[in-house]
Amino acid sequence: MARIFCVANQKGGVGKTTTTVNLAAGLARVGKKVLMADLDPQGNATMGSGVDKRQLPHSIYDVLLGSCGIAQARVTSEKLASAGFGYDILGANRELAGAEVELVAVERRERRLREAIVAVEADYDFILIDCPPALSLLTLNGLCCAHGVIVPMQCEYFALEGLTDLVNTIKQVRANMNKELAVIGLLRVMFDPRITLQQQVSEQLKSHFAEKVFDTVIPRNVRLAEAPSYGLPGLVFDPASKGAQAYLAFANELVARLATL
Ligand code: ATP
Ligand code: MG
């Protein structure tokens, strides 16, 4: 059965999508079967996996509204598969922005994704969900079906403040909707060791969250930022780059960590 993880942080632009697509590619690279589910109407993880969000026959929107199953909606990317990093993609586009409103009248609206995932869980080792930058009904759908949350964060002053809201939301979801939900770990991203403040916040994180902080640190690396414009995760675009190597190390750290749980 698949391990299901949300990549979440309600702060915008902190590296959620970059982490999701590169982790998906890294896990695929080490032989895992992976589904990447894009739960963000921006569709960045879809585009960044080489799938045109404007051309999707079905998307995660249809799945949430119940008009089709994941097996029907998932797609593959030829670019990724031919490079040896193939993972399945449950894509998203602007249509998904409407789901929030349309789901209001629907019963068990926060469990729509959970109910749909059951049918494909056995097909994968990992299902990674890229969440939008909000603690919204969409994110709630992700948290309700996940075993754990991976939280990418930049080591900046306000990062810690936002973390409290996220941790509280996770606690509430665990208490009311999904007993299994755990914080898998905090991933330091876009890290620049030359900046003293970043080092300080990194130390604070470690002293406060201890082993919940992943050992792997993702550096700020321009190749990771360039990759999406080619419709590729950085790991596929330039496997030798420092950013790609860090994400591959992160995939391996995650697999090793899960083996000890
Ligand atoms: P949103 O909240 O809008 O969904 P996000 O949290 O998914 O954003 P990303 O889209 O992954 O964040 O990253 C924000 C920007 O930072 C992007 O332009 C991305 O290419 C860039 N970026 C992410 N990680 C790195 C990195 N390690 N080094 C350099 N640039 C990065
Ligand atoms: Mg994103």
PDB file of N, CA and C in Angstrom, residues 109-150:
ATOM      1  N   ARG A 109     -17.268  16.631   2.291  1.00  0.00           N
ATOM      2  CA  ARG A 109     -16.502  17.351   1.278  1.00  0.00           C
ATOM      3  C   ARG A 109     -14.999  17.326   1.515  1.00  0.00           C
ATOM      4  N   GLU A 110     -14.570  17.159   2.752  1.00  0.00           N
ATOM      5  CA  GLU A 110     -13.134  17.139   3.016  1.00  0.00           C
ATOM      6  C   GLU A 110     -12.547  15.731   2.792  1.00  0.00           C
ATOM      7  N   ARG A 111     -13.397  14.763   2.498  1.00  0.00           N
ATOM      8  CA  ARG A 111     -12.919  13.383   2.309  1.00  0.00           C
ATOM      9  C   ARG A 111     -12.994  12.908   0.868  1.00  0.00           C
ATOM     10  N   ARG A 112     -13.218  13.815  -0.063  1.00  0.00           N
ATOM     11  CA  ARG A 112     -13.406  13.413  -1.462  1.00  0.00           C
ATOM     12  C   ARG A 112     -12.148  12.753  -2.038  1.00  0.00           C
ATOM     13  N   LEU A 113     -11.007  13.336  -1.750  1.00  0.00           N
ATOM     14  CA  LEU A 113      -9.769  12.771  -2.305  1.00  0.00           C
ATOM     15  C   LEU A 113      -9.460  11.432  -1.643  1.00  0.00           C
ATOM     16  N   ARG A 114      -9.681  11.390  -0.335  1.00  0.00           N
ATOM     17  CA  ARG A 114      -9.430  10.156   0.409  1.00  0.00           C
ATOM     18  C   ARG A 114     -10.251   9.001  -0.173  1.00  0.00           C
ATOM     19  N   GLU A 115     -11.507   9.271  -0.452  1.00  0.00           N
ATOM     20  CA  GLU A 115     -12.383   8.220  -0.974  1.00  0.00           C
ATOM     21  C   GLU A 115     -11.965   7.790  -2.384  1.00  0.00           C
ATOM     22  N   ALA A 116     -11.431   8.739  -3.149  1.00  0.00           N
ATOM     23  CA  ALA A 116     -11.014   8.407  -4.518  1.00  0.00           C
ATOM     24  C   ALA A 116      -9.681   7.659  -4.544  1.00  0.00           C
ATOM     25  N   ILE A 117      -8.811   7.946  -3.581  1.00  0.00           N
ATOM     26  CA  ILE A 117      -7.468   7.362  -3.594  1.00  0.00           C
ATOM     27  C   ILE A 117      -7.488   5.862  -3.298  1.00  0.00           C
ATOM     28  N   VAL A 118      -8.457   5.430  -2.529  1.00  0.00           N
ATOM     29  CA  VAL A 118      -8.539   4.014  -2.152  1.00  0.00           C
ATOM     30  C   VAL A 118      -8.400   3.085  -3.362  1.00  0.00           C
ATOM     31  N   ALA A 119      -9.026   3.467  -4.476  1.00  0.00           N
ATOM     32  CA  ALA A 119      -9.051   2.608  -5.657  1.00  0.00           C
ATOM     33  C   ALA A 119      -7.683   2.447  -6.328  1.00  0.00           C
ATOM     34  N   VAL A 120      -6.747   3.376  -6.084  1.00  0.00           N
ATOM     35  CA  VAL A 120      -5.445   3.292  -6.770  1.00  0.00           C
ATOM     36  C   VAL A 120      -4.268   3.116  -5.807  1.00  0.00           C
ATOM     37  N   GLU A 121      -4.566   3.090  -4.521  1.00  0.00           N
ATOM     38  CA  GLU A 121      -3.504   3.013  -3.509  1.00  0.00           C
ATOM     39  C   GLU A 121      -2.536   1.850  -3.748  1.00  0.00           C
ATOM     40  N   ALA A 122      -3.095   0.728  -4.182  1.00  0.00           N
ATOM     41  CA  ALA A 122      -2.276  -0.477  -4.346  1.00  0.00           C
ATOM     42  C   ALA A 122      -1.328  -0.364  -5.546  1.00  0.00           C
ATOM     43  N   ASP A 123      -1.553   0.609  -6.406  1.00  0.00           N
ATOM     44  CA  ASP A 123      -0.701   0.759  -7.602  1.00  0.00           C
ATOM     45  C   ASP A 123       0.631   1.447  -7.297  1.00  0.00           C
ATOM     46  N   TYR A 124       0.753   2.011  -6.093  1.00  0.00           N
ATOM     47  CA  TYR A 124       1.913   2.878  -5.838  1.00  0.00           C
ATOM     48  C   TYR A 124       2.641   2.554  -4.530  1.00  0.00           C
ATOM     49  N   ASP A 125       3.923   2.952  -4.507  1.00  0.00           N
ATOM     50  CA  ASP A 125       4.675   2.945  -3.244  1.00  0.00           C
ATOM     51  C   ASP A 125       4.472   4.282  -2.534  1.00  0.00           C
ATOM     52  N   PHE A 126       4.382   5.346  -3.330  1.00  0.00           N
ATOM     53  CA  PHE A 126       4.215   6.686  -2.761  1.00  0.00           C
ATOM     54  C   PHE A 126       3.182   7.492  -3.550  1.00  0.00           C
ATOM     55  N   ILE A 127       2.367   8.217  -2.807  1.00  0.00           N
ATOM     56  CA  ILE A 127       1.507   9.222  -3.424  1.00  0.00           C
ATOM     57  C   ILE A 127       1.869  10.561  -2.783  1.00  0.00           C
ATOM     58  N   LEU A 128       2.326  11.498  -3.598  1.00  0.00           N
ATOM     59  CA  LEU A 128       2.738  12.812  -3.092  1.00  0.00           C
ATOM     60  C   LEU A 128       1.747  13.861  -3.549  1.00  0.00           C
ATOM     61  N   ILE A 129       1.297  14.667  -2.617  1.00  0.00           N
ATOM     62  CA  ILE A 129       0.269  15.660  -2.915  1.00  0.00           C
ATOM     63  C   ILE A 129       0.834  17.066  -2.739  1.00  0.00           C
ATOM     64  N   ASP A 130       0.820  17.826  -3.815  1.00  0.00           N
ATOM     65  CA  ASP A 130       1.300  19.209  -3.750  1.00  0.00           C
ATOM     66  C   ASP A 130       0.139  20.108  -3.349  1.00  0.00           C
ATOM     67  N   CYS A 131       0.214  20.719  -2.177  1.00  0.00           N
ATOM     68  CA  CYS A 131      -0.889  21.535  -1.652  1.00  0.00           C
ATOM     69  C   CYS A 131      -0.751  23.000  -2.059  1.00  0.00           C
ATOM     70  N   PRO A 132      -1.892  23.685  -2.138  1.00  0.00           N
ATOM     71  CA  PRO A 132      -1.853  25.126  -2.437  1.00  0.00           C
ATOM     72  C   PRO A 132      -1.407  25.917  -1.203  1.00  0.00           C
ATOM     73  N   PRO A 133      -1.034  27.194  -1.387  1.00  0.00           N
ATOM     74  CA  PRO A 133      -0.566  27.995  -0.245  1.00  0.00           C
ATOM     75  C   PRO A 133      -1.718  28.543   0.588  1.00  0.00           C
ATOM     76  N   ALA A 134      -2.493  27.661   1.186  1.00  0.00           N
ATOM     77  CA  ALA A 134      -3.605  28.090   2.045  1.00  0.00           C
ATOM     78  C   ALA A 134      -4.050  26.889   2.856  1.00  0.00           C
ATOM     79  N   LEU A 135      -4.608  27.162   4.019  1.00  0.00           N
ATOM     80  CA  LEU A 135      -5.189  26.069   4.796  1.00  0.00           C
ATOM     81  C   LEU A 135      -6.668  26.001   4.414  1.00  0.00           C
ATOM     82  N   SER A 136      -6.912  25.604   3.171  1.00  0.00           N
ATOM     83  CA  SER A 136      -8.244  25.661   2.576  1.00  0.00           C
ATOM     84  C   SER A 136      -8.866  24.270   2.535  1.00  0.00           C
ATOM     85  N   LEU A 137     -10.061  24.196   1.950  1.00  0.00           N
ATOM     86  CA  LEU A 137     -10.719  22.903   1.793  1.00  0.00           C
ATOM     87  C   LEU A 137      -9.899  21.964   0.905  1.00  0.00           C
ATOM     88  N   LEU A 138      -9.198  22.533  -0.048  1.00  0.00           N
ATOM     89  CA  LEU A 138      -8.354  21.696  -0.910  1.00  0.00           C
ATOM     90  C   LEU A 138      -7.236  21.068  -0.081  1.00  0.00           C
ATOM     91  N   THR A 139      -6.540  21.893   0.696  1.00  0.00           N
ATOM     92  CA  THR A 139      -5.469  21.370   1.551  1.00  0.00           C
ATOM     93  C   THR A 139      -6.036  20.348   2.542  1.00  0.00           C
ATOM     94  N   LEU A 140      -7.217  20.636   3.048  1.00  0.00           N
ATOM     95  CA  LEU A 140      -7.868  19.728   3.991  1.00  0.00           C
ATOM     96  C   LEU A 140      -8.110  18.363   3.342  1.00  0.00           C
ATOM     97  N   ASN A 141      -8.501  18.362   2.074  1.00  0.00           N
ATOM     98  CA  ASN A 141      -8.670  17.099   1.360  1.00  0.00           C
ATOM     99  C   ASN A 141      -7.358  16.319   1.303  1.00  0.00           C
ATOM    100  N   GLY A 142      -6.260  17.042   1.125  1.00  0.00           N
ATOM    101  CA  GLY A 142      -4.947  16.389   1.133  1.00  0.00           C
ATOM    102  C   GLY A 142      -4.630  15.826   2.511  1.00  0.00           C
ATOM    103  N   LEU A 143      -4.825  16.650   3.541  1.00  0.00           N
ATOM    104  CA  LEU A 143      -4.471  16.231   4.910  1.00  0.00           C
ATOM    105  C   LEU A 143      -5.340  15.064   5.381  1.00  0.00           C
ATOM    106  N   CYS A 144      -6.576  15.012   4.895  1.00  0.00           N
ATOM    107  CA  CYS A 144      -7.485  13.939   5.324  1.00  0.00           C
ATOM    108  C   CYS A 144      -7.082  12.577   4.777  1.00  0.00           C
ATOM    109  N   CYS A 145      -6.353  12.567   3.647  1.00  0.00           N
ATOM    110  CA  CYS A 145      -6.024  11.254   3.095  1.00  0.00           C
ATOM    111  C   CYS A 145      -4.555  10.886   3.302  1.00  0.00           C
ATOM    112  N   ALA A 146      -3.787  11.760   3.927  1.00  0.00           N
ATOM    113  CA  ALA A 146      -2.344  11.501   4.022  1.00  0.00           C
ATOM    114  C   ALA A 146      -1.951  10.782   5.308  1.00  0.00           C
ATOM    115  N   HIS A 147      -0.838  10.082   5.229  1.00  0.00           N
ATOM    116  CA  HIS A 147      -0.234   9.530   6.444  1.00  0.00           C
ATOM    117  C   HIS A 147       0.650  10.566   7.106  1.00  0.00           C
ATOM    118  N   GLY A 148       1.155  11.462   6.290  1.00  0.00           N
ATOM    119  CA  GLY A 148       2.076  12.430   6.868  1.00  0.00           C
ATOM    120  C   GLY A 148       2.219  13.685   6.041  1.00  0.00           C
ATOM    121  N   VAL A 149       2.837  14.672   6.664  1.00  0.00           N
ATOM    122  CA  VAL A 149       3.055  15.960   6.011  1.00  0.00           C
ATOM    123  C   VAL A 149       4.554  16.253   5.961  1.00  0.00           C
ATOM    124  N   ILE A 150       4.995  16.661   4.810  1.00  0.00           N
ATOM    125  CA  ILE A 150       6.364  17.139   4.650  1.00  0.00           C
ATOM    126  C   ILE A 150       6.268  18.651   4.505  1.00  0.00           C
TER     127      ILE A 150
END
